[in-house]
Amino acid sequence: MKHAVTFDLYKTDTRTKARRGCLHTPHGDVQTPVFMPVGTQGTVKAMKPEDVKTLGKEGAHIILGNTYHLYLRPGHELVKKAGGLHKFMNWDRAILTDSGGFQVFSLGKLRKITEEGVRFASYIDGSKHMFTPEKSIEIQNALGSDIMMAFDECAPYPADRSYVQDSLELTTRWLARCKAAHHDWERQSLFGIMQGGTYKDLRYESAMQVTEMDLPGYSIGGLSVGEPKELMYDVLDDCVDWLPKEKPRYLMGVGSPDCLFEGVERGIDMFDCVLPTRLARHGTALTSHGEVKIKNAQYAEDFEPLDSECDCYVCRHYSRAYLRHLFRENEILSSMLLSEHNLHFLVSTMENIRRSIEEDRFLEYKKEFFAKYGEF
Amino acid sequence: MKHAVTFDLYKTDTRTKARRGCLHTPHGDVQTPVFMPVGTQGTVKAMKPEDVKTLGKEGAHIILGNTYHLYLRPGHELVKKAGGLHKFMNWDRAILTDSGGFQVFSLGKLRKITEEGVRFASYIDGSKHMFTPEKSIEIQNALGSDIMMAFDECAPYPADRSYVQDSLELTTRWLARCKAAHHDWERQSLFGIMQGGTYKDLRYESAMQVTEMDLPGYSIGGLSVGEPKELMYDVLDDCVDWLPKEKPRYLMGVGSPDCLFEGVERGIDMFDCVLPTRLARHGTALTSHGEVKIKNAQYAEDFEPLDSECDCYVCRHYSRAYLRHLFRENEILSSMLLSEHNLHFLVSTMENIRRSIEEDRFLEYKKEFFAKYGEF
């Protein structure tokens, strides 16, 4: 079977599990490790796609779309009629879509899980819907993403061992159904998702079941859902070794600078998170010296750029005083500029991480980064 | 006295009063007739300045800033410290600032007019402030706009003749004080404002008093404040003749397509209006075939561009179905794209008007425009 998405592993760090690789997709190459900006509803919030392509030095190579949101509005059939998500949203690089699972599970009492799938009520109008593995694939086929994610059950944290065991087994059965429901493997690749919560033996069991399916990539799901970071890192340490070296590994929903470095160090290739754009809309900038809450009075007459070491569009043209003014006035340009800066920060940090792996100085770069960023 | 802003009148239409000219400013030439996008609070809402420079074929040559808003936040002293409004907001082309008068008069019971000026309460925190002609010039000097407007009293419509007469005389006395308060004429030019409501003889009186001051440009104030359009056009017909031919003429706050054409036809050189960006944020697009309310169900599966005759960034890359989706989801990109399209529409219509005057076919272009636009 020829896969839409293939992975080349160029190099593994000599002192850590950090890897330098490349995903080849129908919409171009994605250099890894990679941070993927999230475009929940068919737009990376407050940014033109052209500007997403100027983030960092190379621009974002891949963005994320949300199956759940696009299914509810505007509807996957509509996106299909428009020629697929790439054309609909004017983005000609790679797209990864999630399965919609995480969002429907997050609905709490508004959803019910059965062997068949998940019934849920729309947050828009209360209408009843059902997601199944087959439905998730049908939607993602219509969206036309390069990478589709399997429909899984993401157990909450904390959760009983028996719940997590049942959940990971359901996830495996659903994965088999996803695989059976998908046909055009040359157009779109399906990634499997490992579950198992924070129980390492269950993680192992899930890894064995999921990798058995021989898919072009695997994700580690169910982490960063409320557990302490140290516990997440500890679980990751082992999990990664149970996934095949020649396949890409994706840690879902993770995107704070510390988690990115720790994830890369443990052999993760792909990350995504709404954090940078959400923080931006709430007036927080990520900078090489840590977070800047732009509304603070200390920036009122600060005519320096957001980050003096940043060469992004925002830092080349605007002062903190101006950005503070925009934020206080609730101007749309505030969200636009802070989103662009924050995404640039993560995309270019990831570019630096890639270079540091190539040059055998990943650990040194990590140390330099946090000496300034100040979180460690 | 050497003026910052000078005007060249290139041509007057043979069949109408339409004029083709150019304002030379310290921040570049402004081809007239011109539509000026409004940047109330130091930003043309939802647009990067770089994108404002790509509107139409030449980009906007000049934008407007609001003295009242910038005085309250972030404060004119701050903008001065930042190096002036151009630098603060990253706009290196021309800027015109209003005097703040119109906004404080609009406060109704929150303001009190005396010979000295206007006392008013801030809408932000209720704090007390006073605008005088001298204060308005001080603020505009700090902002560093290329063109400053005189602090005038704009009488409401309808208003008693005696009120309008008193008001225009006060405006003249304030204009003399504005002129006396301004010093660096080579850096910034001051335009006078004619008042007189809809009383033609009072308009004449005001025109004589104001032009007596020999300023580099004049504005016709107090129109488009609620009077019927036909009455506005009738007053304009005569007003314009009382202003010197060799000076630019500015009709404040006017920007609907019909008013632009009618204004140009009557010899107006400059226009501004928040209409295109405000309509955009509310989901209405201006197109060559009239207004499009993008949320309407008829556009749900309409994969054509907003305006098939438009070559703007938005119409080249996005469908009505996508724009409708963004608007319904309250995505920031909706305001960004519709604002860009609407401003492009007015800026490029004005470019077409300029070409039509050059080519002696202004009336023909006007007829063609409205045959499609459908308002006449």
mmCIF file of N, CA and C in Angstrom, chain A residues 333-376:
data_model
loop_
_atom_site.group_PDB
_atom_site.id
_atom_site.type_symbol
_atom_site.label_atom_id
_atom_site.label_comp_id
_atom_site.label_asym_id
_atom_site.label_seq_id
_atom_site.Cartn_x
_atom_site.Cartn_y
_atom_site.Cartn_z
ATOM 1 N N LEU A 333 -6.600 44.503 15.371
ATOM 2 C CA LEU A 333 -5.174 44.419 15.036
ATOM 3 C C LEU A 333 -4.345 43.865 16.199
ATOM 4 N N SER A 334 -4.828 44.040 17.425
ATOM 5 C CA SER A 334 -4.128 43.481 18.584
ATOM 6 C C SER A 334 -4.045 41.960 18.477
ATOM 7 N N SER A 335 -5.176 41.322 18.243
ATOM 8 C CA SER A 335 -5.174 39.860 18.086
ATOM 9 C C SER A 335 -4.348 39.442 16.874
ATOM 10 N N MET A 336 -4.427 40.212 15.807
ATOM 11 C CA MET A 336 -3.681 39.876 14.595
ATOM 12 C C MET A 336 -2.170 39.883 14.870
ATOM 13 N N LEU A 337 -1.701 40.960 15.482
ATOM 14 C CA LEU A 337 -0.252 41.097 15.668
ATOM 15 C C LEU A 337 0.277 40.133 16.729
ATOM 16 N N LEU A 338 -0.449 39.990 17.844
ATOM 17 C CA LEU A 338 0.043 39.090 18.889
ATOM 18 C C LEU A 338 -0.017 37.631 18.433
ATOM 19 N N SER A 339 -1.037 37.263 17.663
ATOM 20 C CA SER A 339 -1.097 35.889 17.136
ATOM 21 C C SER A 339 0.089 35.632 16.217
ATOM 22 N N GLU A 340 0.365 36.597 15.358
ATOM 23 C CA GLU A 340 1.474 36.413 14.426
ATOM 24 C C GLU A 340 2.797 36.294 15.174
ATOM 25 N N HIS A 341 2.979 37.149 16.157
ATOM 26 C CA HIS A 341 4.226 37.067 16.930
ATOM 27 C C HIS A 341 4.346 35.729 17.657
ATOM 28 N N ASN A 342 3.286 35.324 18.359
ATOM 29 C CA ASN A 342 3.361 34.084 19.150
ATOM 30 C C ASN A 342 3.594 32.857 18.270
ATOM 31 N N LEU A 343 2.917 32.797 17.138
ATOM 32 C CA LEU A 343 3.136 31.645 16.253
ATOM 33 C C LEU A 343 4.554 31.690 15.675
ATOM 34 N N HIS A 344 4.999 32.897 15.340
ATOM 35 C CA HIS A 344 6.377 33.028 14.850
ATOM 36 C C HIS A 344 7.358 32.509 15.909
ATOM 37 N N PHE A 345 7.083 32.862 17.140
ATOM 38 C CA PHE A 345 7.984 32.454 18.220
ATOM 39 C C PHE A 345 8.094 30.934 18.289
ATOM 40 N N LEU A 346 6.958 30.233 18.250
ATOM 41 C CA LEU A 346 7.010 28.773 18.362
ATOM 42 C C LEU A 346 7.554 28.130 17.092
ATOM 43 N N VAL A 347 7.131 28.635 15.943
ATOM 44 C CA VAL A 347 7.618 28.058 14.681
ATOM 45 C C VAL A 347 9.126 28.276 14.563
ATOM 46 N N SER A 348 9.590 29.448 14.958
ATOM 47 C CA SER A 348 11.024 29.680 14.784
ATOM 48 C C SER A 348 11.833 28.996 15.888
ATOM 49 N N THR A 349 11.244 28.845 17.070
ATOM 50 C CA THR A 349 11.927 28.048 18.096
ATOM 51 C C THR A 349 12.103 26.612 17.581
ATOM 52 N N MET A 350 11.073 26.098 16.922
ATOM 53 C CA MET A 350 11.164 24.739 16.380
ATOM 54 C C MET A 350 12.204 24.665 15.254
ATOM 55 N N GLU A 351 12.303 25.721 14.461
ATOM 56 C CA GLU A 351 13.357 25.746 13.433
ATOM 57 C C GLU A 351 14.735 25.701 14.099
ATOM 58 N N ASN A 352 14.869 26.445 15.177
ATOM 59 C CA ASN A 352 16.143 26.435 15.903
ATOM 60 C C ASN A 352 16.429 25.066 16.505
ATOM 61 N N ILE A 353 15.384 24.423 17.003
ATOM 62 C CA ILE A 353 15.538 23.072 17.548
ATOM 63 C C ILE A 353 16.024 22.133 16.444
ATOM 64 N N ARG A 354 15.420 22.249 15.274
ATOM 65 C CA ARG A 354 15.845 21.375 14.163
ATOM 66 C C ARG A 354 17.323 21.592 13.837
ATOM 67 N N ARG A 355 17.721 22.857 13.769
ATOM 68 C CA ARG A 355 19.122 23.142 13.458
ATOM 69 C C ARG A 355 20.034 22.609 14.563
ATOM 70 N N SER A 356 19.587 22.754 15.800
ATOM 71 C CA SER A 356 20.436 22.301 16.910
ATOM 72 C C SER A 356 20.615 20.780 16.878
ATOM 73 N N ILE A 357 19.590 20.057 16.446
ATOM 74 C CA ILE A 357 19.733 18.594 16.341
ATOM 75 C C ILE A 357 20.726 18.273 15.217
ATOM 76 N N GLU A 358 20.572 18.978 14.095
ATOM 77 C CA GLU A 358 21.495 18.750 12.974
ATOM 78 C C GLU A 358 22.939 18.985 13.407
ATOM 79 N N GLU A 359 23.116 19.988 14.262
ATOM 80 C CA GLU A 359 24.478 20.387 14.654
ATOM 81 C C GLU A 359 24.907 19.781 15.986
ATOM 82 N N ASP A 360 24.188 18.747 16.419
ATOM 83 C CA ASP A 360 24.551 18.061 17.664
ATOM 84 C C ASP A 360 24.656 18.965 18.876
ATOM 85 N N ARG A 361 23.774 19.940 18.980
ATOM 86 C CA ARG A 361 23.812 20.807 20.157
ATOM 87 C C ARG A 361 22.397 21.082 20.674
ATOM 88 N N PHE A 362 21.552 20.048 20.600
ATOM 89 C CA PHE A 362 20.181 20.203 21.083
ATOM 90 C C PHE A 362 20.142 20.558 22.573
ATOM 91 N N LEU A 363 20.875 19.813 23.373
ATOM 92 C CA LEU A 363 20.840 20.062 24.825
ATOM 93 C C LEU A 363 21.399 21.440 25.168
ATOM 94 N N GLU A 364 22.420 21.845 24.428
ATOM 95 C CA GLU A 364 22.982 23.180 24.663
ATOM 96 C C GLU A 364 21.945 24.256 24.302
ATOM 97 N N TYR A 365 21.279 24.059 23.188
ATOM 98 C CA TYR A 365 20.273 25.045 22.779
ATOM 99 C C TYR A 365 19.148 25.111 23.803
ATOM 100 N N LYS A 366 18.736 23.947 24.282
ATOM 101 C CA LYS A 366 17.673 23.902 25.298
ATOM 102 C C LYS A 366 18.095 24.709 26.536
ATOM 103 N N LYS A 367 19.332 24.525 26.937
ATOM 104 C CA LYS A 367 19.832 25.225 28.120
ATOM 105 C C LYS A 367 19.858 26.742 27.890
ATOM 106 N N GLU A 368 20.381 27.127 26.743
ATOM 107 C CA GLU A 368 20.407 28.563 26.391
ATOM 108 C C GLU A 368 18.996 29.141 26.380
ATOM 109 N N PHE A 369 18.088 28.400 25.763
ATOM 110 C CA PHE A 369 16.711 28.885 25.631
ATOM 111 C C PHE A 369 16.107 29.175 26.999
ATOM 112 N N PHE A 370 16.217 28.215 27.915
ATOM 113 C CA PHE A 370 15.557 28.392 29.210
ATOM 114 C C PHE A 370 16.330 29.298 30.155
ATOM 115 N N ALA A 371 17.621 29.496 29.879
ATOM 116 C CA ALA A 371 18.369 30.473 30.672
ATOM 117 C C ALA A 371 17.741 31.854 30.480
ATOM 118 N N LYS A 372 17.274 32.126 29.265
ATOM 119 C CA LYS A 372 16.611 33.403 29.005
ATOM 120 C C LYS A 372 15.118 33.338 29.310
ATOM 121 N N TYR A 373 14.473 32.257 28.859
ATOM 122 C CA TYR A 373 13.018 32.154 28.980
ATOM 123 C C TYR A 373 12.587 32.078 30.442
ATOM 124 N N GLY A 374 13.454 31.414 31.211
ATOM 125 C CA GLY A 374 13.274 31.501 32.653
ATOM 126 C C GLY A 374 12.251 30.581 33.255
ATOM 127 N N GLU A 375 11.804 29.554 32.540
ATOM 128 C CA GLU A 375 10.786 28.711 33.154
ATOM 129 C C GLU A 375 11.400 27.579 33.973
ATOM 130 N N PHE A 376 12.650 27.234 33.667
ATOM 131 C CA PHE A 376 13.284 26.127 34.401
ATOM 132 C C PHE A 376 14.199 26.643 35.495
#
